Short mmCIF file of C-alpha atoms and ligand atoms in Angstrom, two decimals:
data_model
loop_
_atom_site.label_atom_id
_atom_site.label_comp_id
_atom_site.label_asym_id
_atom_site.label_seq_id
_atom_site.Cartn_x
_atom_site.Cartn_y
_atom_site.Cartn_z
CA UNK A 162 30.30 32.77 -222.30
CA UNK A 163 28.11 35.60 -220.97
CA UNK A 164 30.08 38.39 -218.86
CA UNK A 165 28.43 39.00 -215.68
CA UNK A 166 26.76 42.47 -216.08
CA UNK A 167 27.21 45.10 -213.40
CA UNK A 168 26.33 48.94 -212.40
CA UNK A 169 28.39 50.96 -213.69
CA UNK A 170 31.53 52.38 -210.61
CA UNK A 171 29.92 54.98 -208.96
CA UNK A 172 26.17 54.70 -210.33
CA UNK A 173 24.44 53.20 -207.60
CA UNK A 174 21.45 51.37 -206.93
CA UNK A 175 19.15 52.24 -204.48
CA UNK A 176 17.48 49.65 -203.12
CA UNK A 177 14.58 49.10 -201.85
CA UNK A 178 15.26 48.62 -197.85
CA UNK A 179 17.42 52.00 -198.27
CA UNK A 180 14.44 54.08 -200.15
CA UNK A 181 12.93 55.42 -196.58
CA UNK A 182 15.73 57.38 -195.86
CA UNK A 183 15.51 58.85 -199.55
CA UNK A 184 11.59 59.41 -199.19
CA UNK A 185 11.72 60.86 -195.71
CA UNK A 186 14.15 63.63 -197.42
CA UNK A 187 12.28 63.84 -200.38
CA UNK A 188 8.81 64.04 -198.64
CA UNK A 189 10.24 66.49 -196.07
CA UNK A 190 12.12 68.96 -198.84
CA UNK A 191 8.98 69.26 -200.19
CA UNK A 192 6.55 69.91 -198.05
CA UNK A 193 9.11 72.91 -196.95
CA UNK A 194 9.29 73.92 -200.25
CA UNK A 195 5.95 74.30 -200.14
CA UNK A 196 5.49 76.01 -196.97
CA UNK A 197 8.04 78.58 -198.49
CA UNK A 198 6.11 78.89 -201.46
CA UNK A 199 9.26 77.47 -203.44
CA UNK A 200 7.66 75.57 -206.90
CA UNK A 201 8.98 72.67 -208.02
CA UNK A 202 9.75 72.31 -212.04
CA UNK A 203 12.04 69.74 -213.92
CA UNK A 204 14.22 70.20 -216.59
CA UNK A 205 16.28 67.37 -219.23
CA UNK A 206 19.09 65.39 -217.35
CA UNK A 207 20.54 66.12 -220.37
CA UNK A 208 21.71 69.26 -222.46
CA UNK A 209 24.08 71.07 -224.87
CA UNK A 210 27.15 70.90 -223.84
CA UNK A 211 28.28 74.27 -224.14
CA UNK A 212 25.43 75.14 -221.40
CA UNK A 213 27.38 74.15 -219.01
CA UNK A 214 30.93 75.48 -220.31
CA UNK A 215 29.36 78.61 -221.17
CA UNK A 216 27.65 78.87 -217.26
CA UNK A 217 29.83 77.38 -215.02
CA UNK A 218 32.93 77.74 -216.74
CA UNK A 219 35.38 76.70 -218.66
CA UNK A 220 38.25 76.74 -216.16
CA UNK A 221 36.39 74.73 -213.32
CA UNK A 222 36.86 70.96 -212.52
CA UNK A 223 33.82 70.27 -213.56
CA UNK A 224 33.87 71.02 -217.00
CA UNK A 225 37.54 70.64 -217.31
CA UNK A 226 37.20 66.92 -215.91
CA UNK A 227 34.03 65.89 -214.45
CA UNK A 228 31.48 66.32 -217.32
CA UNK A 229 29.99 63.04 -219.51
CA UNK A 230 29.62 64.24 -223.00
CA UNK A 231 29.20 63.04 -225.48
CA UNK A 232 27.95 63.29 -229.70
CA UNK A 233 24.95 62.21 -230.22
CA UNK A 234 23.76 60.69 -233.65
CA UNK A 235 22.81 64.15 -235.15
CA UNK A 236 26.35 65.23 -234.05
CA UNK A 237 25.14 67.42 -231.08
CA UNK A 238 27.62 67.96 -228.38
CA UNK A 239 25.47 67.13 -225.42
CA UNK A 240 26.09 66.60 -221.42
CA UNK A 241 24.41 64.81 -218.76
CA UNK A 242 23.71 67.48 -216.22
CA UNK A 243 26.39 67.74 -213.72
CA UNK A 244 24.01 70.35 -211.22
CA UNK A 245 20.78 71.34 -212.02
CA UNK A 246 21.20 75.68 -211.81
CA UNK A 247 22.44 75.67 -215.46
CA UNK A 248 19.26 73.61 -216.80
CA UNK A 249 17.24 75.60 -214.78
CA UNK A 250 18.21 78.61 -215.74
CA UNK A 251 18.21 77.63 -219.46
CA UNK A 252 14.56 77.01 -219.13
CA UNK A 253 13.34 79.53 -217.14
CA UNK A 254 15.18 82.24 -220.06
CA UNK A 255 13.34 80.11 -222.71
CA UNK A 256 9.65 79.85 -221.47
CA UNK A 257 9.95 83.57 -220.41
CA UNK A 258 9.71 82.45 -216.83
CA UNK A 259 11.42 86.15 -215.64
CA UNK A 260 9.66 88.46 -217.83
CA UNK A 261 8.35 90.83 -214.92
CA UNK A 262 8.32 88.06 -212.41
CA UNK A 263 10.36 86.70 -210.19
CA UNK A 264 10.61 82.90 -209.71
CA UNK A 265 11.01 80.80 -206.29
CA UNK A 266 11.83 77.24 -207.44
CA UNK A 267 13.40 73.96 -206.29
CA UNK A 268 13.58 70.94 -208.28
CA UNK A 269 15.29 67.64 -207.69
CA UNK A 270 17.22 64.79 -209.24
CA UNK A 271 20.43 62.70 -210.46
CA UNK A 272 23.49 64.56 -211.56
CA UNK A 273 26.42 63.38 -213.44
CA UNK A 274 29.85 63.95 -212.83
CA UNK A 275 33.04 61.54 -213.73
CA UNK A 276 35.02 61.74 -209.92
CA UNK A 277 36.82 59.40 -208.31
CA UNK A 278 34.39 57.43 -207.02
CA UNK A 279 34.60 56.66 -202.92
CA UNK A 280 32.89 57.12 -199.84
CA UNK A 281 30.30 59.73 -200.56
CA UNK A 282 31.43 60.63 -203.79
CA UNK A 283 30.09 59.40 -206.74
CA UNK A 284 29.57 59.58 -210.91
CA UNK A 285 25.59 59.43 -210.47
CA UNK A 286 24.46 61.38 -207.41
CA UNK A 287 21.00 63.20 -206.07
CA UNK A 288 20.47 66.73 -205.61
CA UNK A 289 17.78 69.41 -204.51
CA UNK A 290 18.18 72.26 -205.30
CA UNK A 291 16.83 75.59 -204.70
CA UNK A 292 16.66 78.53 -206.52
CA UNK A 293 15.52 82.29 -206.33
CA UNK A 294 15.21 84.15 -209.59
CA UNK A 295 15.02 87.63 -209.74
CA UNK A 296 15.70 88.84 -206.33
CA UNK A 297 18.48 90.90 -205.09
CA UNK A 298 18.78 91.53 -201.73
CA UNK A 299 19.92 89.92 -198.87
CA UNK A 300 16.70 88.73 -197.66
CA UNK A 301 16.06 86.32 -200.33
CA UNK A 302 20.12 85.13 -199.33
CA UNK A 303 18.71 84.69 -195.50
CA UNK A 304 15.70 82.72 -196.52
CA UNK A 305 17.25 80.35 -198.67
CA UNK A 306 19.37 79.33 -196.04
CA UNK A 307 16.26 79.37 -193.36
CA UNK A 308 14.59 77.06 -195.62
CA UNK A 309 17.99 74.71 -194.89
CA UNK A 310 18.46 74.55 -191.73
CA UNK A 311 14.40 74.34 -191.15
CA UNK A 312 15.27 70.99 -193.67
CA UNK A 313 18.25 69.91 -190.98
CA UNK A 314 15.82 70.35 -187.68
CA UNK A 315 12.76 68.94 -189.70
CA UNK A 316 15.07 65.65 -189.91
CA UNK A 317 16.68 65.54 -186.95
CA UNK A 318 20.19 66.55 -187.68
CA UNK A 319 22.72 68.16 -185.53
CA UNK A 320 25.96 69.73 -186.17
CA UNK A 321 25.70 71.19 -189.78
CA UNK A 322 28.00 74.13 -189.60
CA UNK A 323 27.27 77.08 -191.85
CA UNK A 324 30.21 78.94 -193.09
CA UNK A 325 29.66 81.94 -195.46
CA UNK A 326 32.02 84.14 -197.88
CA UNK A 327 31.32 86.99 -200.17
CA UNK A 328 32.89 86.94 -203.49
CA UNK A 329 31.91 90.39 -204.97
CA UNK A 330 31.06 91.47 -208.07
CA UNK A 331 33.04 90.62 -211.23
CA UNK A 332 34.49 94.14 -211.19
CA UNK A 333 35.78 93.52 -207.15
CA UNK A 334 36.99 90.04 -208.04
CA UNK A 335 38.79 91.34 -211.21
CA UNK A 336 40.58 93.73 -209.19
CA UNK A 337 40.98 91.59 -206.31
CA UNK A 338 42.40 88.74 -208.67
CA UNK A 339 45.42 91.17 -209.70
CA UNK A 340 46.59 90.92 -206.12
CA UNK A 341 45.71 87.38 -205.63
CA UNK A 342 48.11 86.76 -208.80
CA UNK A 343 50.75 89.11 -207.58
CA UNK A 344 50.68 87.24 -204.67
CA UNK A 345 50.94 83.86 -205.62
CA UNK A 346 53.82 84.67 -208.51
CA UNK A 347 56.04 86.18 -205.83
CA UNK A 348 55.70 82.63 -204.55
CA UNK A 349 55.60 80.29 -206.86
CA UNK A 350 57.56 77.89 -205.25
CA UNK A 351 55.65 77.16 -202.88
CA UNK A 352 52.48 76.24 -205.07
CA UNK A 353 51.78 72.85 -206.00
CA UNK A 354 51.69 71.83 -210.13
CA UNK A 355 47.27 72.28 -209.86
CA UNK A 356 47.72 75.44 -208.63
CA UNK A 357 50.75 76.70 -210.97
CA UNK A 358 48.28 75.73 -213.65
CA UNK A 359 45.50 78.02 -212.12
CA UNK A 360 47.68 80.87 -211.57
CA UNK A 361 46.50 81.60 -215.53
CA UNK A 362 42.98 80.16 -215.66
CA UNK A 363 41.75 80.51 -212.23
CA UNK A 364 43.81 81.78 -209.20
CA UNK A 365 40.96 81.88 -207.05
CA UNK A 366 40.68 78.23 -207.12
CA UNK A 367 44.21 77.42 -205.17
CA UNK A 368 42.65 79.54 -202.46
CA UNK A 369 39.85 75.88 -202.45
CA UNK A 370 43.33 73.49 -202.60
CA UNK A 371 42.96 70.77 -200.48
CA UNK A 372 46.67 70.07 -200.52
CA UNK A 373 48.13 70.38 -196.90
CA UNK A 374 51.31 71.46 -198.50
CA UNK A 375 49.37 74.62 -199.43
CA UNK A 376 48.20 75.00 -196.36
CA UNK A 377 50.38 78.22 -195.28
CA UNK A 378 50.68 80.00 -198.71
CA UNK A 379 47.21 79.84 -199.01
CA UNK A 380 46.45 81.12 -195.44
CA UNK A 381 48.23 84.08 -196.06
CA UNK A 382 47.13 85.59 -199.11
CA UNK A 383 45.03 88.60 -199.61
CA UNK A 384 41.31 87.69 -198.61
CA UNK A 385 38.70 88.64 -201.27
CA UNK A 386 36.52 90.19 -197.70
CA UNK A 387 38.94 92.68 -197.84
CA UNK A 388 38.58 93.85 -201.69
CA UNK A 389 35.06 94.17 -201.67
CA UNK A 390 33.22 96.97 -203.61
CA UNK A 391 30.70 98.88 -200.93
CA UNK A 392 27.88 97.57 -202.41
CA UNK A 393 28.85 93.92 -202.12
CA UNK A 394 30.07 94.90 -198.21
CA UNK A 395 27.17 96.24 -197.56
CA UNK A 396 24.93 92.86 -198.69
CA UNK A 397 27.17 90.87 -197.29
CA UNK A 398 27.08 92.72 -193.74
CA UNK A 399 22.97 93.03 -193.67
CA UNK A 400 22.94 88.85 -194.60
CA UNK A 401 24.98 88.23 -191.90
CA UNK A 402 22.53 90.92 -189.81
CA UNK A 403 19.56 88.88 -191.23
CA UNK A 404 21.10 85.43 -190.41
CA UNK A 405 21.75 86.27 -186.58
CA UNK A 406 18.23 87.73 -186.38
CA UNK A 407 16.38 84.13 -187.88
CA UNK A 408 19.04 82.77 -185.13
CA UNK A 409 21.42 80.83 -187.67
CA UNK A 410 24.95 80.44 -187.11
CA UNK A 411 27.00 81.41 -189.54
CA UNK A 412 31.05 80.97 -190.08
CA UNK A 413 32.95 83.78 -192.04
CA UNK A 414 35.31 81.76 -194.18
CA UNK A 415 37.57 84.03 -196.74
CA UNK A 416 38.88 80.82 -198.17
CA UNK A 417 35.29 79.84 -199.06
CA UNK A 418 35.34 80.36 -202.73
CA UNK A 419 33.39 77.43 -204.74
CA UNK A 420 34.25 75.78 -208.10
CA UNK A 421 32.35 77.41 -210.01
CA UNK A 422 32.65 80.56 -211.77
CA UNK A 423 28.67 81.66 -211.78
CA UNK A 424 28.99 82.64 -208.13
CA UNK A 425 28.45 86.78 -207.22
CA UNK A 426 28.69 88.37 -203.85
CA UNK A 427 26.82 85.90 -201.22
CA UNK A 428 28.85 82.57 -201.61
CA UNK A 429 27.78 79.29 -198.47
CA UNK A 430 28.45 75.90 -197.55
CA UNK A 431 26.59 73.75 -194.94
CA UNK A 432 29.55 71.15 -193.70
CA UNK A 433 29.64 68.45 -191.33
CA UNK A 434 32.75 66.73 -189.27
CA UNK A 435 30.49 63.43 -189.23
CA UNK A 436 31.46 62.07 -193.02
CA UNK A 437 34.91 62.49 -193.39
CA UNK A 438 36.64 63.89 -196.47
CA UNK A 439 33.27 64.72 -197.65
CA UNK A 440 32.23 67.49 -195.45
CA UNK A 441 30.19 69.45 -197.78
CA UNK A 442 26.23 68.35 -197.45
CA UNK A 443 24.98 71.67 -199.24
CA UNK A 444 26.03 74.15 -201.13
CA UNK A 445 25.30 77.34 -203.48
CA UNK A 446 25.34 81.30 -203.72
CA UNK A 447 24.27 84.17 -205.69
CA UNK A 448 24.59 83.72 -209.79
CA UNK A 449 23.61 88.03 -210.59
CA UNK A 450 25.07 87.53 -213.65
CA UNK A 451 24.17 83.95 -214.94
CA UNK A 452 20.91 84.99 -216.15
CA UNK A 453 22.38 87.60 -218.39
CA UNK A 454 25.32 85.33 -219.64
CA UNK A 455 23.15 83.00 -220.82
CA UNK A 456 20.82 84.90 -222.80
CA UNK A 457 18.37 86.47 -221.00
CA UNK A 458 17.31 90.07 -219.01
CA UNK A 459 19.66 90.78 -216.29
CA UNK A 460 18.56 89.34 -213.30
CA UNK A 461 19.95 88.55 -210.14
CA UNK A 462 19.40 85.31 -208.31
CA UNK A 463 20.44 82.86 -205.59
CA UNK A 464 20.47 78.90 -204.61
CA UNK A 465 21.74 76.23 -202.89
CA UNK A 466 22.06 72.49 -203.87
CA UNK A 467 22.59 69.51 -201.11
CA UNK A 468 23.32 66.30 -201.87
CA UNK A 469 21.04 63.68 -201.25
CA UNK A 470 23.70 60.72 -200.45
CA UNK A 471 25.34 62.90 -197.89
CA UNK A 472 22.17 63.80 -196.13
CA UNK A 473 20.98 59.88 -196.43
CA UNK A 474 24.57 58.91 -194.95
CA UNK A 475 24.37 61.71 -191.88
CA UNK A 476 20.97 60.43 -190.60
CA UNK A 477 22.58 56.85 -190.79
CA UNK A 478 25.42 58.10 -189.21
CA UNK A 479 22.86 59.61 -186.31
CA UNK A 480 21.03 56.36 -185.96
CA UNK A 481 17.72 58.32 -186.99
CA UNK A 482 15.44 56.03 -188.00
CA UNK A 483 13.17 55.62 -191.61
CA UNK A 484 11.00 52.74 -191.07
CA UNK A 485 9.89 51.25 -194.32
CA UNK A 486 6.04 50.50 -193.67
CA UNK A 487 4.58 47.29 -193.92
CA UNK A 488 0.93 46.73 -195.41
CA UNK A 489 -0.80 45.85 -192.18
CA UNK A 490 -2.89 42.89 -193.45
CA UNK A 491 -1.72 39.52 -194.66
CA UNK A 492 -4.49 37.53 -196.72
CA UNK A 493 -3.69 33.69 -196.48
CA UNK A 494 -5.38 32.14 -199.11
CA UNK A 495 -6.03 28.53 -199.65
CA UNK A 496 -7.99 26.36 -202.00
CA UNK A 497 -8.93 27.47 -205.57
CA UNK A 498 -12.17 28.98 -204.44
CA UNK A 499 -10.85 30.72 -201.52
CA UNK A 500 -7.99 32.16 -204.22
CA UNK A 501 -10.31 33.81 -206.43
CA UNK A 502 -13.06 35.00 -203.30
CA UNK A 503 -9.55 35.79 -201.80
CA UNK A 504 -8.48 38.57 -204.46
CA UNK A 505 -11.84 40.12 -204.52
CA UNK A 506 -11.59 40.62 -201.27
CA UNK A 507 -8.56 41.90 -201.17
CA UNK A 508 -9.72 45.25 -203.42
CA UNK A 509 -12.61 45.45 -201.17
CA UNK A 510 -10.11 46.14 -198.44
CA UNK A 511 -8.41 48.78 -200.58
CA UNK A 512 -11.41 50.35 -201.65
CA UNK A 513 -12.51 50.49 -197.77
CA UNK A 514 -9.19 51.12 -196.42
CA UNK A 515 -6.75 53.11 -198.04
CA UNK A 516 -3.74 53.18 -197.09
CA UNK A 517 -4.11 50.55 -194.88
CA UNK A 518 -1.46 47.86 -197.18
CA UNK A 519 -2.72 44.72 -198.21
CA UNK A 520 -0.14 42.12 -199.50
CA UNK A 521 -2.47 39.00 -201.36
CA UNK A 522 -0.58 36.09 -200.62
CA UNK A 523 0.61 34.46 -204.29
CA UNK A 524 1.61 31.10 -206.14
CA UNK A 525 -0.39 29.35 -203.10
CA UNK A 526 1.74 27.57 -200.83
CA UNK A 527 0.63 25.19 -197.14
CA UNK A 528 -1.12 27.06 -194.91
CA UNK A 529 2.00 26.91 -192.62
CA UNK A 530 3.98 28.42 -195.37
CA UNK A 531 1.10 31.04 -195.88
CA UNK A 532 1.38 32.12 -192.11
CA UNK A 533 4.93 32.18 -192.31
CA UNK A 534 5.09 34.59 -195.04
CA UNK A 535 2.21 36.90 -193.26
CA UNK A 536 4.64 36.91 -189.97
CA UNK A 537 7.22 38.38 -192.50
CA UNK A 538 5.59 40.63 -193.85
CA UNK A 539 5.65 42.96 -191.06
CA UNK A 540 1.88 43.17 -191.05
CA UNK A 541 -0.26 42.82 -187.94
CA UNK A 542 -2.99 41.05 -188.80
CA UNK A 543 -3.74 37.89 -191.12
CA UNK A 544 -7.05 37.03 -192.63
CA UNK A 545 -7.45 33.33 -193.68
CA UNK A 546 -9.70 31.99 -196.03
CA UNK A 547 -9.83 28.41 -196.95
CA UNK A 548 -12.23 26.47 -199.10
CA UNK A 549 -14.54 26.44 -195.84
CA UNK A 550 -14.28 30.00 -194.98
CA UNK A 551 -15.17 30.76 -199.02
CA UNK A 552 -17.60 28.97 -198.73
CA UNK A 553 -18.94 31.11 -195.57
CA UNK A 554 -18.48 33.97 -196.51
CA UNK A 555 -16.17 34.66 -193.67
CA UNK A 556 -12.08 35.55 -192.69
CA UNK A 557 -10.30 33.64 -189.81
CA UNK A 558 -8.70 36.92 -188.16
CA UNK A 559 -5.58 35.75 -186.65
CA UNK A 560 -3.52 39.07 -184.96
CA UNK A 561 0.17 37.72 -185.33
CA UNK A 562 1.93 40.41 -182.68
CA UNK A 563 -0.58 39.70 -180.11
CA UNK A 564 -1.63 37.05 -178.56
CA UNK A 565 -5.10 38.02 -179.38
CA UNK A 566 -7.54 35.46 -179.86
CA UNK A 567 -8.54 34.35 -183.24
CA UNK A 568 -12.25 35.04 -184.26
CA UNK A 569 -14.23 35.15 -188.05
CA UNK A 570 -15.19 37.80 -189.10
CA UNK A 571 -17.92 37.96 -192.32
CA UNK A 572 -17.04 39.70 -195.44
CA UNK A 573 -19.27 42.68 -194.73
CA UNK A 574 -18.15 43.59 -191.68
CA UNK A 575 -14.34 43.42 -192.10
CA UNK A 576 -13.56 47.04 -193.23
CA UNK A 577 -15.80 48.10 -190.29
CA UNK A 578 -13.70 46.07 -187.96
CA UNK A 579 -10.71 46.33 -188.98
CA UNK A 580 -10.98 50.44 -188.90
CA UNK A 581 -12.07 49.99 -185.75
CA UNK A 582 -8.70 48.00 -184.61
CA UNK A 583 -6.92 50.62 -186.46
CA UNK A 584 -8.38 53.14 -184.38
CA UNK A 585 -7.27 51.31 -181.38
CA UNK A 586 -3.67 50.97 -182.54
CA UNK A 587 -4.17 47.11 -182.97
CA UNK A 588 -3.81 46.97 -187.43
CA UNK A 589 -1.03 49.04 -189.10
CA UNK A 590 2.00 47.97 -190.56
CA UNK A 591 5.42 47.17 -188.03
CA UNK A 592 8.89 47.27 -189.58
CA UNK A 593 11.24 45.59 -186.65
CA UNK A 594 13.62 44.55 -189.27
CA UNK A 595 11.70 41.77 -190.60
P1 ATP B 668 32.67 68.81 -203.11
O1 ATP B 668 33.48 69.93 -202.54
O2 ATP B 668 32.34 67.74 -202.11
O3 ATP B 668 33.22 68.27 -204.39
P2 ATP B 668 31.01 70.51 -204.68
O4 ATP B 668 31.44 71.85 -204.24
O5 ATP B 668 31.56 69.96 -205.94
O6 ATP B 668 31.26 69.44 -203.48
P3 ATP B 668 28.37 71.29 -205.48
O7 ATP B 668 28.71 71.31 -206.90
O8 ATP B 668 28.21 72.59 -204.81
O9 ATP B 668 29.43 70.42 -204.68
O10 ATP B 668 27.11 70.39 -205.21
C1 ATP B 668 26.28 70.57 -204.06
C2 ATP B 668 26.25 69.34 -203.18
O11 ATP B 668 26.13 68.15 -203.94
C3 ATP B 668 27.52 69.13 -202.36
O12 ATP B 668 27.49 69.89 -201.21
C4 ATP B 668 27.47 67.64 -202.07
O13 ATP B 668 26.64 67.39 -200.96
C5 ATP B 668 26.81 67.09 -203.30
N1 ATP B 668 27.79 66.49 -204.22
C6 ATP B 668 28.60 67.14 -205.08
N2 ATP B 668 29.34 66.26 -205.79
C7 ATP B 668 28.97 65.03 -205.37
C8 ATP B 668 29.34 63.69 -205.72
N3 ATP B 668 30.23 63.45 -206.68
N4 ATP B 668 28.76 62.67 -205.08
C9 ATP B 668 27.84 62.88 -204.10
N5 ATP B 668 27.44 64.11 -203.73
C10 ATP B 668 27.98 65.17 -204.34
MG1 MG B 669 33.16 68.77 -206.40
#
């Protein structure tokens, strides 16, 4: 007996009728990127393990519980990538990508990390990301997050809050940790077992608990803001100077502190009220030191990753639409001669007409059956050839959303004609749900 096989939980497929929403993303991120002068590159969905332990840390859900890894057959502890900074990093240290340059980059796909799968969260999930290397001020902080919210407005969505937090240098957060941990210990009965644990490893991280029961404790502890070292003040008050002058909205949250240990001074989350649990659609900061820890000069450096599923699910959720296109012509083709005349006609039209969409109808079929399959297909115009018409040297033109009447039109002249009914709005693809 054969098991039925099935996606793994949390590894989706992404069908075909869903893909505009995807592309209309996609196509938008990066033609901003571009406009930004933001260069894509793409690095392994798969690395050493100890990249990731060694970058974002070893105290951090992620590595602690999230991560696939696994030996491979030459005994190499490797990862799939659970975020794409790491990877990128990695490379850019190894092809000398920040030897006396600085690098604007973005780059784009699946990440890997073993959650609980449910709404919005899953195993297998899409990022972009963007990333700055090499620059250190709070300009490059402002623009990153200008070339978000341009990304929001470009696809129509409202209501992305931004809410911002400095986290200091290691020095400010070493110092600022002390307190945190005399804090909490004078407490301790209050925390929750997570947090207990993270008292040691990672006290920052109960300020992030979700746990309403920690809901007070946390509220009043000593806020990071207020432990800053000048220097990290002083960014952090000219990016919120730069933000209000490019006319973005920005939330000071102390509490903001991310999972992951990479994060410097400038520290940002884009959330939304319109997805539940999952509020966060894009996230990131600066990573000064990441550069360094993993190998290479010291260089400072900022970016931001937003998941794709999210941002897919909010324009849903906003009824904006991404129309799959249809090809705009249907050849109906019947008779053995008018199948073979058919397909060569067919490229002719592509060669002419770019663009355009041409579906070839296949495995013949009655003409009724043809016609059915043309009115279907979404497109708006059919051309029939039968035996007769092969034999002509001519299409029956039959417009299927109008009630246009049906003429033939030779060979030769179809490309003309037809780009002339294009220009009149007449031939191009519909999508009405069909
Ligand atoms: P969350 O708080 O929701 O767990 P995160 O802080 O772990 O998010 P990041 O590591 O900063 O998220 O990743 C950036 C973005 O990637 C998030 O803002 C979110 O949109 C998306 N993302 C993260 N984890 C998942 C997941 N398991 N499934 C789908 N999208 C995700
Ligand atoms: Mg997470």
């Amino acid at each position: 007996m054969t098991t039925k096989l099935q996606a793994i939980r949390g590894m989706n497929d992404l069908l075909a009728g869903e893909l505009p929403y995807w592309q209309r993303v996609e196509a938008v991120a990066r033609e901003l990127f571009a406009d930004y002068g933001y260069r894509e590159m793409r690095v392994p969905l798969v690395e050493h393990a100890d990249l990731f332990r060694r970058s974002i840390g070893e105290h951090t859900d992620i590595v602690e519980k999230e991560m696939y890894s696994f030996d491979d057959r030459g005994g190499d502890r490797l990862s799939l990538r659970p975020e794409a900074t790491a990877g990128l990093v990695r490379a850019a240290i190894e092809h000398g990508l920040l030897h006396n340059q600085k690098q604007r980059l973005w780059t784009s796909g699946p990440m890997f990390r073993h959650e609980r799968p449910q709404q919005g969260r899953y195993r297998q999930f899409h990022q972009i990301d963007c990333e700055a290397l090499g620059y250190a001020g709070p300009d490059i902080d402002a623009e990153v997050i200008q070339v978000s919210a341009r990304l929001w407005r470009k696809l129509g969505l409202e209501g992305i809050r931004l809410s911002v937090n400095s986290l200091g240098t290691p020095e400010s957060r070493r110092l600022y940790r002390a307190v945190l941990v005399d804090y909490f210990e004078a407490r301790r009965d209050a925390l929750d077992a997570d947090s207990r644990r993270r008292l040691d490893s990672n006290p920052l991280r109960i300020l992030d608990s979700k746990n309403p029961a920690m809901r007070d404790v946390v509220a009043g502890a000593p806020r990071l803001l207020d432990h800053l070292d000048e220097e990290s003040r002083r960014h952090f008050d000219r990016f919120l100077e730069l933000l209000a002058a490019s006319g973005i909205a920005a939330d000071v949250d102390p509490a903001l502190v991310r999972g992951l240990d990479y994060y410097t001074r400038t520290v940002f989350e884009w959330r939304t009220t319109a997805l539940g649990a999952q509020d966060a659609v894009c996230s990131g900061g600066r990573y000064d030191g990441l550069v360094e820890q993993l190998g290479g000069e010291p260089t400072p450096a900022i970016g931001w990753a937003l998941g794709i599923e999210r941002i897919v699910a909010l324009m849903q959720a906003a009824g904006i639409a991404a129309a799959e296109t249809a090809p705009a012509v249907y050849l109906v083709l019947s008779g053995e001669r008018a199948e073979a005349a058919g397909l060569a006609l067919a490229e002719r039209l592509r060669d002419a007409l770019p663009g355009l969409g041409v579906l070839a109808n296949m495995d013949g079929g009655s003409f009724k059956a043809q016609l059915k399959r043309a009115d279907k297909s979404g497109a708006s115009v059919a051309l029939i050839v039968g035996d007769d018409e092969a034999a002509r040297g001519v299409a029956t033109v039959k417009w299927l959303r109008t009630g246009a009447e049906q003429q033939a039109w030779s060979w030769d002249e179809l490309p003309r004609r037809l780009a002339a009914a294009i220009e009149r709005g007449e031939a191009s693809g519909t999508n009405d749900g069909r």
